[in-house]
């Protein structure tokens, strides 16, 4: 009998379609699909073969919603952030082996955080993992009063009861970037700020601390910036209009650094021969061969593992000695990734 990928009416195949194909009752098909007792090995194989032939796939989401628990972890992420995309991959890898599924809801230009969260709550998510949330602390506190919430990549002071934080030590990462540039011989190092973005204040503080520690206070230069390529491009144009030019730039993140690189390329400024550039995140964008950006890496697998672990631990009231059961803030060390956009400064002409 030739295989078919749909029911006779062209709609998605159902249990009834499988039953008709296999010549058994719908109830028996349900038993087989639920892997429950009550069907012989031969019948199971006949039913599964019929399901394969017509392309039937059990609706896992519907099955979960019919049960007492959804076992869904809702993830709010920024649609345009490469770092968030990398984190989502890590969250899937951490959640599925633990028996949980991920439901995604994006924050975009026309879709704010509140709408993203409401969608996840409507989907009966049991816990929320918020990537770089910018909502006021009071709003996060109200949300944490409803269900377990894990905030990723944002420091929260003071801590909020019921809300977990998993983040990178952003200030340390900024210090690593400055230290690297100073070791190469740079002194005039500028920082393109992230404004009010999560992590920006810590990275700004880390930059200032490192510059002061190296005796470079008079070279401190912080330019308004942000999270996007456009923000980096605007800051780079401001640097080009200023004198003297810095010999190195530390951007808020990899997207911002990419905007800087684009402006320098169009202006004929060679990187790293004329000026060095450092990003932050080590997103997949930084690893592209034609960008090859020196950047501060965040341990994405570890962050994802801890975020999922904390959400599940809260859901299952797992207060064991395991580190994922520790309540509060968990801070992960960053690491510098040196590529081709940094080099010693050019000799004065």
Tab-separated table of C-alpha atoms in Angstrom:
chain	number	residue	atom	x	y	z
A	1	UNK	CA	0.000	0.000	0.000
A	2	UNK	CA	1.618	3.339	-0.987
A	3	UNK	CA	2.501	5.730	1.820
A	4	UNK	CA	0.603	8.987	2.244
A	5	UNK	CA	1.621	12.094	4.187
A	6	UNK	CA	-1.895	13.245	5.022
A	7	UNK	CA	-5.391	12.122	5.822
A	8	UNK	CA	-7.792	11.529	2.883
A	9	UNK	CA	-9.267	15.031	3.232
A	10	UNK	CA	-5.833	16.653	3.124
A	11	UNK	CA	-5.856	17.640	6.792
A	12	UNK	CA	-3.368	16.611	9.456
A	13	UNK	CA	-3.748	12.855	10.129
A	14	UNK	CA	-5.631	11.963	13.320
A	15	UNK	CA	-5.942	8.942	15.597
A	16	UNK	CA	-9.083	7.997	13.697
A	17	UNK	CA	-7.154	8.013	10.414
A	18	UNK	CA	-4.504	5.732	11.900
A	19	UNK	CA	-7.230	3.428	13.246
A	20	UNK	CA	-8.898	3.213	9.821
A	21	UNK	CA	-5.561	2.496	8.163
A	22	UNK	CA	-4.630	-0.215	10.669
A	23	UNK	CA	-8.130	-1.702	10.912
A	24	UNK	CA	-8.394	-1.254	14.675
A	25	UNK	CA	-10.336	0.963	17.068
A	26	UNK	CA	-9.353	4.532	17.881
A	27	UNK	CA	-9.090	3.526	21.538
A	28	UNK	CA	-6.518	0.881	20.647
A	29	UNK	CA	-4.499	3.400	18.644
A	30	UNK	CA	-4.537	5.708	21.681
A	31	UNK	CA	-3.199	2.885	23.854
A	32	UNK	CA	-0.338	2.318	21.425
A	33	UNK	CA	0.534	6.004	21.118
A	34	UNK	CA	0.511	6.426	24.897
A	35	UNK	CA	2.696	3.327	25.254
A	36	UNK	CA	0.137	1.967	27.693
A	37	UNK	CA	-0.665	-1.684	28.354
A	38	UNK	CA	-3.439	-3.424	26.410
A	39	UNK	CA	-2.053	-4.058	22.923
A	40	UNK	CA	-0.061	-7.024	21.639
A	41	UNK	CA	3.338	-6.571	20.044
A	42	UNK	CA	1.929	-7.400	16.628
A	43	UNK	CA	-0.901	-4.883	17.010
A	44	UNK	CA	1.507	-2.198	18.183
A	45	UNK	CA	3.685	-2.713	15.138
A	46	UNK	CA	0.666	-2.630	12.801
A	47	UNK	CA	-0.557	0.622	14.338
A	48	UNK	CA	2.882	2.251	14.260
A	49	UNK	CA	3.365	1.186	10.652
A	50	UNK	CA	0.006	2.719	9.728
A	51	UNK	CA	0.990	5.937	11.498
A	52	UNK	CA	4.248	6.105	9.572
A	53	UNK	CA	2.488	5.479	6.268
A	54	UNK	CA	0.070	8.385	6.636
A	55	UNK	CA	2.536	10.699	8.402
A	56	UNK	CA	0.776	10.802	11.755
A	57	UNK	CA	2.673	12.444	14.610
A	58	UNK	CA	1.309	12.670	18.161
A	59	UNK	CA	0.583	16.242	19.264
A	60	UNK	CA	2.978	16.474	22.197
A	61	UNK	CA	1.841	19.991	23.147
A	62	UNK	CA	-1.828	18.948	23.276
A	63	UNK	CA	-0.957	15.890	25.345
A	64	UNK	CA	0.915	18.041	27.836
A	65	UNK	CA	-1.898	20.556	28.068
A	66	UNK	CA	-4.377	17.780	28.815
A	67	UNK	CA	-2.247	16.602	31.706
A	68	UNK	CA	-2.061	18.207	35.130
A	69	UNK	CA	1.327	19.740	34.294
A	70	UNK	CA	2.537	21.349	31.099
A	71	UNK	CA	6.270	20.785	31.745
A	72	UNK	CA	6.877	23.885	29.641
A	73	UNK	CA	9.607	26.421	30.368
A	74	UNK	CA	8.745	29.756	28.792
A	75	UNK	CA	11.650	31.727	27.329
A	76	UNK	CA	11.463	35.436	26.540
A	77	UNK	CA	14.237	36.457	24.138
A	78	UNK	CA	15.244	39.340	21.912
A	79	UNK	CA	14.592	38.517	18.268
A	80	UNK	CA	17.519	40.588	16.992
A	81	UNK	CA	20.154	39.527	19.534
A	82	UNK	CA	22.660	36.899	18.307
A	83	UNK	CA	23.644	36.195	21.926
A	84	UNK	CA	20.034	35.328	22.766
A	85	UNK	CA	19.856	32.995	19.781
A	86	UNK	CA	22.920	31.143	21.053
A	87	UNK	CA	21.406	30.985	24.533
A	88	UNK	CA	18.147	29.512	23.218
A	89	UNK	CA	20.099	26.653	21.654
A	90	UNK	CA	21.720	25.990	25.012
A	91	UNK	CA	18.363	26.099	26.809
A	92	UNK	CA	16.923	23.452	24.512
A	93	UNK	CA	19.972	21.271	25.104
A	94	UNK	CA	19.561	21.588	28.882
A	95	UNK	CA	15.767	21.251	29.088
A	96	UNK	CA	14.930	18.305	26.867
A	97	UNK	CA	17.053	15.668	28.672
A	98	UNK	CA	15.329	16.752	31.905
A	99	UNK	CA	11.903	16.054	30.428
A	100	UNK	CA	10.885	19.659	29.827
A	101	UNK	CA	10.028	21.508	26.641
A	102	UNK	CA	10.819	25.101	25.678
A	103	UNK	CA	8.174	27.610	24.578
A	104	UNK	CA	9.589	30.741	22.924
A	105	UNK	CA	8.162	34.249	22.856
A	106	UNK	CA	10.098	37.013	21.120
A	107	UNK	CA	10.587	40.652	21.977
A	108	UNK	CA	10.733	42.692	18.759
A	109	UNK	CA	10.318	46.268	17.603
A	110	UNK	CA	6.535	46.027	17.667
A	111	UNK	CA	6.232	43.488	20.463
A	112	UNK	CA	7.226	44.399	23.998
A	113	UNK	CA	8.262	42.300	26.953
A	114	UNK	CA	4.831	42.371	28.567
A	115	UNK	CA	3.186	40.861	25.497
A	116	UNK	CA	5.945	38.265	25.218
A	117	UNK	CA	5.382	37.186	28.824
A	118	UNK	CA	1.594	37.162	28.516
A	119	UNK	CA	1.863	34.754	25.601
A	120	UNK	CA	3.997	32.388	27.656
A	121	UNK	CA	1.546	32.519	30.549
A	122	UNK	CA	-1.331	31.806	28.154
A	123	UNK	CA	0.585	28.712	27.013
A	124	UNK	CA	0.548	27.421	30.624
A	125	UNK	CA	4.313	27.652	31.044
A	126	UNK	CA	5.290	26.490	34.516
A	127	UNK	CA	8.350	28.743	34.819
A	128	UNK	CA	9.855	31.642	32.906
A	129	UNK	CA	13.424	32.226	31.768
A	130	UNK	CA	13.857	35.861	30.760
A	131	UNK	CA	16.871	36.696	28.596
A	132	UNK	CA	18.129	40.203	29.308
A	133	UNK	CA	14.830	41.536	30.684
A	134	UNK	CA	14.511	45.318	30.866
A	135	UNK	CA	11.205	45.435	32.738
A	136	UNK	CA	11.180	47.405	36.016
A	137	UNK	CA	12.165	45.427	39.101
A	138	UNK	CA	8.680	45.870	40.571
A	139	UNK	CA	7.149	44.223	37.507
A	140	UNK	CA	9.583	41.318	37.747
A	141	UNK	CA	8.735	40.965	41.436
A	142	UNK	CA	5.026	40.682	40.645
A	143	UNK	CA	5.768	38.063	38.016
A	144	UNK	CA	7.959	36.087	40.419
A	145	UNK	CA	5.036	36.039	42.834
A	146	UNK	CA	3.038	34.030	40.279
A	147	UNK	CA	5.553	31.390	39.168
A	148	UNK	CA	9.298	30.652	39.220
A	149	UNK	CA	11.262	33.217	37.202
A	150	UNK	CA	14.924	33.123	36.180
A	151	UNK	CA	16.519	36.327	34.895
A	152	UNK	CA	19.516	35.776	32.634
A	153	UNK	CA	22.211	38.404	31.963
A	154	UNK	CA	20.847	41.117	34.240
A	155	UNK	CA	22.032	42.055	37.709
A	156	UNK	CA	19.212	42.835	40.137
A	157	UNK	CA	19.888	44.826	43.286
A	158	UNK	CA	18.356	44.356	45.730
A	159	UNK	CA	17.464	40.742	45.106
A	160	UNK	CA	13.803	39.906	44.490
A	161	UNK	CA	12.214	37.066	46.481
A	162	UNK	CA	11.342	34.168	44.233
A	163	UNK	CA	13.415	35.438	41.317
A	164	UNK	CA	16.656	33.728	40.369
A	165	UNK	CA	19.511	35.464	38.544
A	166	UNK	CA	22.085	33.807	36.301
A	167	UNK	CA	24.555	36.208	34.753
A	168	UNK	CA	28.103	36.740	33.600
A	169	UNK	CA	30.507	38.865	35.643
A	170	UNK	CA	30.244	41.710	33.119
A	171	UNK	CA	32.591	44.022	35.026
A	172	UNK	CA	35.283	41.342	35.031
A	173	UNK	CA	34.832	40.822	31.296
A	174	UNK	CA	35.339	44.522	30.613
A	175	UNK	CA	38.479	44.481	32.744
A	176	UNK	CA	39.783	41.512	30.731
A	177	UNK	CA	39.239	43.440	27.510
A	178	UNK	CA	41.083	46.525	28.777
A	179	UNK	CA	43.893	44.408	30.218
A	180	UNK	CA	44.340	42.708	26.852
A	181	UNK	CA	44.538	46.017	25.009
A	182	UNK	CA	46.966	47.493	27.537
A	183	UNK	CA	49.176	44.423	27.245
A	184	UNK	CA	49.301	45.035	23.503
A	185	UNK	CA	50.526	48.585	24.198
A	186	UNK	CA	47.321	50.612	23.900
A	187	UNK	CA	46.714	53.578	26.168
A	188	UNK	CA	43.988	55.602	24.462
A	189	UNK	CA	41.121	53.111	24.769
A	190	UNK	CA	37.513	54.207	24.264
A	191	UNK	CA	34.382	52.417	25.423
A	192	UNK	CA	31.094	52.465	23.503
A	193	UNK	CA	28.437	52.237	26.182
A	194	UNK	CA	25.326	50.067	26.242
A	195	UNK	CA	23.055	52.718	27.728
A	196	UNK	CA	20.355	51.168	29.924
A	197	UNK	CA	20.772	47.664	28.515
A	198	UNK	CA	21.270	44.810	31.002
A	199	UNK	CA	24.953	44.507	31.865
A	200	UNK	CA	25.853	47.970	30.575
A	201	UNK	CA	26.465	49.526	33.973
A	202	UNK	CA	28.743	46.672	35.037
A	203	UNK	CA	30.734	46.785	31.802
A	204	UNK	CA	31.068	50.550	32.093
A	205	UNK	CA	32.286	50.177	35.678
A	206	UNK	CA	34.738	47.442	34.693
A	207	UNK	CA	36.183	49.642	31.951
A	208	UNK	CA	36.667	52.575	34.339
A	209	UNK	CA	38.197	50.343	37.014
A	210	UNK	CA	40.704	48.805	34.616
A	211	UNK	CA	41.694	52.132	33.077
A	212	UNK	CA	42.259	53.623	36.522
A	213	UNK	CA	44.231	50.601	37.658
A	214	UNK	CA	46.562	50.982	34.676
A	215	UNK	CA	47.050	54.690	35.383
A	216	UNK	CA	45.044	55.685	32.305
A	217	UNK	CA	42.354	57.798	33.954
A	218	UNK	CA	43.033	60.733	31.640
A	219	UNK	CA	42.357	58.491	28.623
A	220	UNK	CA	38.919	57.378	29.790
A	221	UNK	CA	36.440	58.074	27.007
A	222	UNK	CA	32.864	56.713	27.125
A	223	UNK	CA	30.634	57.266	24.108
A	224	UNK	CA	26.855	56.785	23.991
A	225	UNK	CA	26.013	53.521	22.291
A	226	UNK	CA	23.627	50.608	22.596
A	227	UNK	CA	22.913	47.049	21.539
A	228	UNK	CA	22.683	47.342	17.761
A	229	UNK	CA	24.897	47.793	14.729
A	230	UNK	CA	23.362	51.234	14.239
A	231	UNK	CA	24.384	52.249	17.761
A	232	UNK	CA	27.946	51.119	17.100
A	233	UNK	CA	28.024	52.910	13.753
A	234	UNK	CA	26.851	56.191	15.288
A	235	UNK	CA	29.520	55.950	17.989
A	236	UNK	CA	32.211	55.132	15.426
A	237	UNK	CA	31.280	58.180	13.351
A	238	UNK	CA	31.539	60.318	16.494
A	239	UNK	CA	35.011	58.875	17.129
A	240	UNK	CA	36.064	59.655	13.570
A	241	UNK	CA	34.997	63.268	14.022
A	242	UNK	CA	36.942	63.601	17.275
A	243	UNK	CA	40.667	64.224	17.727
A	244	UNK	CA	42.791	62.487	18.606
A	245	UNK	CA	41.387	59.126	17.552
A	246	UNK	CA	41.725	56.339	20.147
A	247	UNK	CA	43.946	53.435	19.219
A	248	UNK	CA	41.439	50.885	20.526
A	249	UNK	CA	37.699	50.600	21.084
A	250	UNK	CA	35.792	48.302	23.424
A	251	UNK	CA	32.174	48.003	22.232
A	252	UNK	CA	29.214	47.075	24.423
A	253	UNK	CA	28.523	43.857	22.527
A	254	UNK	CA	29.330	42.046	19.285
A	255	UNK	CA	26.494	43.678	17.318
A	256	UNK	CA	27.663	47.113	18.374
A	257	UNK	CA	31.243	46.184	17.456
A	258	UNK	CA	30.075	45.042	14.006
A	259	UNK	CA	28.627	48.504	13.372
A	260	UNK	CA	31.962	50.012	14.403
A	261	UNK	CA	33.832	47.741	11.996
A	262	UNK	CA	31.511	48.690	9.146
A	263	UNK	CA	32.084	52.437	9.603
A	264	UNK	CA	35.844	51.978	9.873
A	265	UNK	CA	35.886	49.817	6.742
A	266	UNK	CA	33.957	52.400	4.729
A	267	UNK	CA	36.224	55.199	6.004
A	268	UNK	CA	39.395	53.344	5.071
A	269	UNK	CA	40.446	52.857	8.702
A	270	UNK	CA	42.299	49.543	8.910
A	271	UNK	CA	41.447	47.155	11.761
A	272	UNK	CA	43.604	46.289	13.619
A	273	UNK	CA	46.468	48.176	11.937
A	274	UNK	CA	45.018	51.638	12.623
A	275	UNK	CA	42.652	50.802	15.477
A	276	UNK	CA	41.792	47.692	17.492
A	277	UNK	CA	38.209	46.647	18.251
A	278	UNK	CA	36.855	44.361	20.980
A	279	UNK	CA	33.280	43.126	21.350
A	280	UNK	CA	31.424	41.314	24.100
A	281	UNK	CA	29.442	38.018	24.134
A	282	UNK	CA	31.348	35.809	21.648
A	283	UNK	CA	28.115	35.288	19.745
A	284	UNK	CA	28.077	33.373	16.456
A	285	UNK	CA	28.336	36.777	14.754
A	286	UNK	CA	31.829	37.299	16.198
A	287	UNK	CA	32.952	33.922	14.879
A	288	UNK	CA	32.133	34.637	11.231
A	289	UNK	CA	35.323	34.444	9.189
A	290	UNK	CA	35.001	37.906	7.661
A	291	UNK	CA	34.445	39.485	11.102
A	292	UNK	CA	36.736	37.344	13.287
A	293	UNK	CA	36.165	39.636	16.270
A	294	UNK	CA	38.201	39.676	19.455
A	295	UNK	CA	35.556	39.571	22.160
A	296	UNK	CA	34.714	38.675	25.742
A	297	UNK	CA	33.075	35.282	25.765
A	298	UNK	CA	30.156	34.293	27.950
A	299	UNK	CA	29.901	30.622	28.914
A	300	UNK	CA	26.629	29.961	27.124
A	301	UNK	CA	26.305	26.218	27.887
A	302	UNK	CA	26.914	26.869	31.578
A	303	UNK	CA	24.517	29.823	31.725
A	304	UNK	CA	21.816	27.795	29.976
A	305	UNK	CA	22.375	24.778	32.230
A	306	UNK	CA	22.108	26.860	35.380
A	307	UNK	CA	19.045	28.781	34.164
A	308	UNK	CA	17.160	25.595	33.314
A	309	UNK	CA	18.416	23.887	36.465
A	310	UNK	CA	17.167	26.689	38.681
A	311	UNK	CA	13.763	26.770	37.013
A	312	UNK	CA	13.321	23.020	37.355
A	313	UNK	CA	14.654	22.980	40.910
A	314	UNK	CA	12.085	25.563	41.919
A	315	UNK	CA	9.298	23.664	40.188
A	316	UNK	CA	10.218	20.376	41.769
A	317	UNK	CA	11.222	21.865	45.131
A	318	UNK	CA	14.586	20.218	44.732
A	319	UNK	CA	16.537	21.551	47.716
A	320	UNK	CA	19.436	19.127	47.443
A	321	UNK	CA	23.083	20.025	47.848
A	322	UNK	CA	23.451	20.277	44.079
A	323	UNK	CA	24.728	23.677	42.957
A	324	UNK	CA	21.742	24.251	40.695
A	325	UNK	CA	19.538	24.288	43.805
A	326	UNK	CA	21.285	27.285	45.335
A	327	UNK	CA	18.851	30.187	45.582
A	328	UNK	CA	19.654	33.729	44.500
A	329	UNK	CA	22.289	34.966	42.087
A	330	UNK	CA	24.780	32.827	40.225
A	331	UNK	CA	27.613	34.656	38.503
A	332	UNK	CA	29.643	32.982	35.753
A	333	UNK	CA	33.198	33.991	34.882
A	334	UNK	CA	33.783	35.375	31.379
A	335	UNK	CA	36.784	34.616	29.190
A	336	UNK	CA	38.634	36.634	26.578
A	337	UNK	CA	38.620	35.280	23.016
A	338	UNK	CA	41.428	36.804	20.954
A	339	UNK	CA	40.944	36.929	17.191
A	340	UNK	CA	42.117	39.222	14.404
A	341	UNK	CA	40.632	42.631	15.334
A	342	UNK	CA	43.254	43.462	17.984
A	343	UNK	CA	46.963	44.099	17.600
A	344	UNK	CA	49.634	46.425	19.007
A	345	UNK	CA	49.026	50.104	18.144
A	346	UNK	CA	50.680	51.529	15.081
A	347	UNK	CA	53.867	53.457	15.576
A	348	UNK	CA	53.325	57.238	15.689
A	349	UNK	CA	54.025	58.866	12.335
